[in-house]
Coordinates of C-alpha atoms and ligand atoms in Angstrom, one line a residue:
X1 CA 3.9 20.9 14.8
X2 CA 6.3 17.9 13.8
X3 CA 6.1 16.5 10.4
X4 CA 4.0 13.1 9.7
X5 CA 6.8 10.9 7.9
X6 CA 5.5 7.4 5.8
X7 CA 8.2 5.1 5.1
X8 CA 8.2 1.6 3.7
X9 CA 8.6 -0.4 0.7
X10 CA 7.6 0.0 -2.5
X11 CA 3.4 -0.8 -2.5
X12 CA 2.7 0.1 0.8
X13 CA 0.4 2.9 0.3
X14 CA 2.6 5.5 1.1
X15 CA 1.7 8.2 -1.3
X16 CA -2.2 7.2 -1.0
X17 CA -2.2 7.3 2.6
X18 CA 0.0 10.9 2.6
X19 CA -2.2 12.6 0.4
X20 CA -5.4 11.9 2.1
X21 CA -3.8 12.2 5.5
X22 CA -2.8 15.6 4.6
X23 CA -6.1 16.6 3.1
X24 CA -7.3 15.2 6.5
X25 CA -5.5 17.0 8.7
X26 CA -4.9 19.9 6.6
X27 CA -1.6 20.1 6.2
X28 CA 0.6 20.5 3.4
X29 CA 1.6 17.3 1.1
X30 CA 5.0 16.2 0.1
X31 CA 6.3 13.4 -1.8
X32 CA 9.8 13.2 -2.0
X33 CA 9.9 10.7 -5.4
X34 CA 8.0 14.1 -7.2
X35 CA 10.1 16.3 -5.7
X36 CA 13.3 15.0 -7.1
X37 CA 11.1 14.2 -10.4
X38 CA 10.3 18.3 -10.6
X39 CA 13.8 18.8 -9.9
X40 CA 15.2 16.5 -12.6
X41 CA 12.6 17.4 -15.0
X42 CA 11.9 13.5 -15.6
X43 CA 10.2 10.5 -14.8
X44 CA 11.9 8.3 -11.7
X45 CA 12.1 5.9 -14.4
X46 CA 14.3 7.4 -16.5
X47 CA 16.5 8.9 -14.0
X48 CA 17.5 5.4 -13.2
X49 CA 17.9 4.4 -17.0
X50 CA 20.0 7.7 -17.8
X51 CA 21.8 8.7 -15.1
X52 CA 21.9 5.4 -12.9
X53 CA 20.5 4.4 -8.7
X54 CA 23.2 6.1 -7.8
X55 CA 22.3 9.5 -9.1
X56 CA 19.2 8.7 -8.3
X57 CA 20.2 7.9 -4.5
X58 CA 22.3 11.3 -4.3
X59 CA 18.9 13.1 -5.1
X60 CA 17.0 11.3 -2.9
X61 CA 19.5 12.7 0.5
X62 CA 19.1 15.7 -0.8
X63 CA 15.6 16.6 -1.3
X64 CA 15.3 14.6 1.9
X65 CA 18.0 16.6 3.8
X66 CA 15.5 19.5 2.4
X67 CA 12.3 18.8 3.4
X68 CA 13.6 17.1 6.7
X69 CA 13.5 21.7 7.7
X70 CA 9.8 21.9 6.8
X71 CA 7.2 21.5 9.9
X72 CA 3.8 20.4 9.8
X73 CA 4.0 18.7 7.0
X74 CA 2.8 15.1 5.9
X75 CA 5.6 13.5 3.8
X76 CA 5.5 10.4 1.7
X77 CA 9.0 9.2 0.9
X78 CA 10.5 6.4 -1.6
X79 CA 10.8 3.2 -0.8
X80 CA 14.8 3.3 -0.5
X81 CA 15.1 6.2 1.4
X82 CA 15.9 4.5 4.7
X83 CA 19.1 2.8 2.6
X84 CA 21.3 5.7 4.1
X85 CA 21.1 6.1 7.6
X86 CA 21.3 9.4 7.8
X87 CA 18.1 10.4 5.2
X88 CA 15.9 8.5 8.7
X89 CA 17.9 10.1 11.0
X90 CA 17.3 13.8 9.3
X91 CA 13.3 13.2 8.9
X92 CA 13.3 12.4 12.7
X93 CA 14.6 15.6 14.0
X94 CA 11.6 17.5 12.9
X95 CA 9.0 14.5 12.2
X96 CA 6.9 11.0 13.6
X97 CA 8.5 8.3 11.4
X98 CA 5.9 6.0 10.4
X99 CA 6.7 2.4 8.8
X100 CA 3.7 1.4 6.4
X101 CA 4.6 -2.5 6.0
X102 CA 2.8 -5.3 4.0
X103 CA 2.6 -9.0 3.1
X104 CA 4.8 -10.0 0.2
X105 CA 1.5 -10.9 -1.3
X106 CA -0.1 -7.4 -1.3
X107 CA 3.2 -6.2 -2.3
X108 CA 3.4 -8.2 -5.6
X109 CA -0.4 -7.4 -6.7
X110 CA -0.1 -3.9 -5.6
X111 CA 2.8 -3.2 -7.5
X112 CA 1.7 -5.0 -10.6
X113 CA -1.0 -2.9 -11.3
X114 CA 1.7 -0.2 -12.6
X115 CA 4.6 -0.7 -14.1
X116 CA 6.4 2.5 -12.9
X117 CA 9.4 1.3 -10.4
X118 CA 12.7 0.3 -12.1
X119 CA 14.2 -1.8 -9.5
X120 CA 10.7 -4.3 -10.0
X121 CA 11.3 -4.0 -14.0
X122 CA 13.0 -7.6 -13.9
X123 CA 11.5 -10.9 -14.7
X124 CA 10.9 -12.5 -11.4
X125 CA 9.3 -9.9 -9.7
X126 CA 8.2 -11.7 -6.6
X127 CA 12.3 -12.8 -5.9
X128 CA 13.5 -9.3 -6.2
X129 CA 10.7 -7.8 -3.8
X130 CA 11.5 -11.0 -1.4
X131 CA 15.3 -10.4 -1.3
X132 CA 14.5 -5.9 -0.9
X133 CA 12.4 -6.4 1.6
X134 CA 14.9 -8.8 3.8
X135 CA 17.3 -6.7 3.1
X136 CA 15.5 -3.7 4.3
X137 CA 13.4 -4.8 6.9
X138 CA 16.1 -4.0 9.4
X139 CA 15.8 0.1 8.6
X140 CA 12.0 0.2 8.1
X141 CA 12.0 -1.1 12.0
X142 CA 13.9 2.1 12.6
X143 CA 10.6 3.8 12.5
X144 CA 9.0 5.2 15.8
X145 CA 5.7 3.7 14.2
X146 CA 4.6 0.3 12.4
X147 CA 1.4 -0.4 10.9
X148 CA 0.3 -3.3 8.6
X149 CA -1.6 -2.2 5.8
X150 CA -2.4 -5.6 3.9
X151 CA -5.7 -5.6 4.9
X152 CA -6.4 -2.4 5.5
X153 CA -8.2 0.2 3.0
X154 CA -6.1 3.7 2.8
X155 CA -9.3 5.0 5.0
X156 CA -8.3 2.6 7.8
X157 CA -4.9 2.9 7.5
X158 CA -5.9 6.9 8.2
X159 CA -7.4 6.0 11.7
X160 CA -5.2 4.2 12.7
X161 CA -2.4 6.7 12.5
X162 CA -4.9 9.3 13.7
X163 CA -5.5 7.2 16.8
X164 CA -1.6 6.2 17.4
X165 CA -0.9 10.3 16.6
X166 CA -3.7 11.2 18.9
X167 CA -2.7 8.8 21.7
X168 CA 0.9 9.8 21.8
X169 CA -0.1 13.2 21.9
X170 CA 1.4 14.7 18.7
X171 CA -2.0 16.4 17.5
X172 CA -4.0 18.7 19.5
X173 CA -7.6 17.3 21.0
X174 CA -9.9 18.5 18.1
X175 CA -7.9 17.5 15.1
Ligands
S3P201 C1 12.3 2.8 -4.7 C2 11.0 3.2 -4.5 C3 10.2 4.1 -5.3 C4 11.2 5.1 -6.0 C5 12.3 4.4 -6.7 C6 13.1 3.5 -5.8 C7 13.0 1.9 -3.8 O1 9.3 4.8 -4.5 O2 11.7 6.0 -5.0 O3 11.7 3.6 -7.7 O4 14.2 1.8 -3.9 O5 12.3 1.2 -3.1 P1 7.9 4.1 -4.0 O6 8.2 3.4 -2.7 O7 7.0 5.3 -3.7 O8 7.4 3.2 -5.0

């Protein structure tokens, strides 16, 4: 069975949705930003204070470039993921690529509640999410998938990939 992929920015419920998607459907979890965290043996945080985006970048395509060979899988991946072109490319081979999106709004609130992303560690929080999210909005439409989640609760976010997954006939009838 192909692999569920969540993409989107930063606040969209990617990780939430994953998890209980996976519990849903039984199938194993994956979230690349803790991958490369085991693999580093620190905090996203301070990879990006120590060793810089770019490292950070370089272990993003390759955990990516990893898990892109697992099947059946639900994975959650970072925000920036789709800033190379290839790290989308490699998830669609073996995966549905699902763009979680969101108001600018939800985005800001959602993201406030934590202060765990470096890129959003600046003073005018609500510019820098505004200029990311033009800037990216071009690659998160690369997904085969798009669904709002502003209003949504992770619950309904759920059925509505369940329905969109059962309706394009990549789960099997009982699921
Ligand atoms: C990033 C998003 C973060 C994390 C890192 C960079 C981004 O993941 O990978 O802080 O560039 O948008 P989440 O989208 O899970 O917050």
């Amino acid at each position: 069975m192909k692999n569920i992929v969540l993409i989107g920015f930063m606040g969209t419920g990617k990780t939430c949705v994953g998890r209980l998607l996976a519990y849903r459907l039984n199938r194993p979890f994956i979230d690349t930003d803790k991958k490369i965290e085991a693999e580093c043996g620190m905090p996203i945080s301070d990879i990006f204070t120590v060793f810089g985006e770019a490292y950070f970048r370089r272990q993003e395509k390759m955990v990516i470039s990893k898990v892109s060979r697992y099947t059946n899988s639900v994975i959650a991946t970072g925000g920036g993921a789709v800033l190379y072109p290839a790290n989308i490319a490699r998830l669609k081979q073996n995966g549905v690529v699902i763009a979680l999106t969101a108001s600018l709004d939800a985005i800001l609130e959602r993201t406030g509640r934590r202060n765990i992303r470096p890129l959003l560690n600046c003073e005018n929080r609500k510019g820098k999410i505004a200029g990311l999210l033009q800037e990216r909005e071009k690659l998160y439409n690369l997904a085969d998938f798009s669904i709002d989640t502003s209003d949504s609760t992770p619950q309904q976010v759920i059925d509505t990939i369940m329905f969109l997954l059962r309706q394009e006939g990549y789960l099997r009838g009982g699921t």
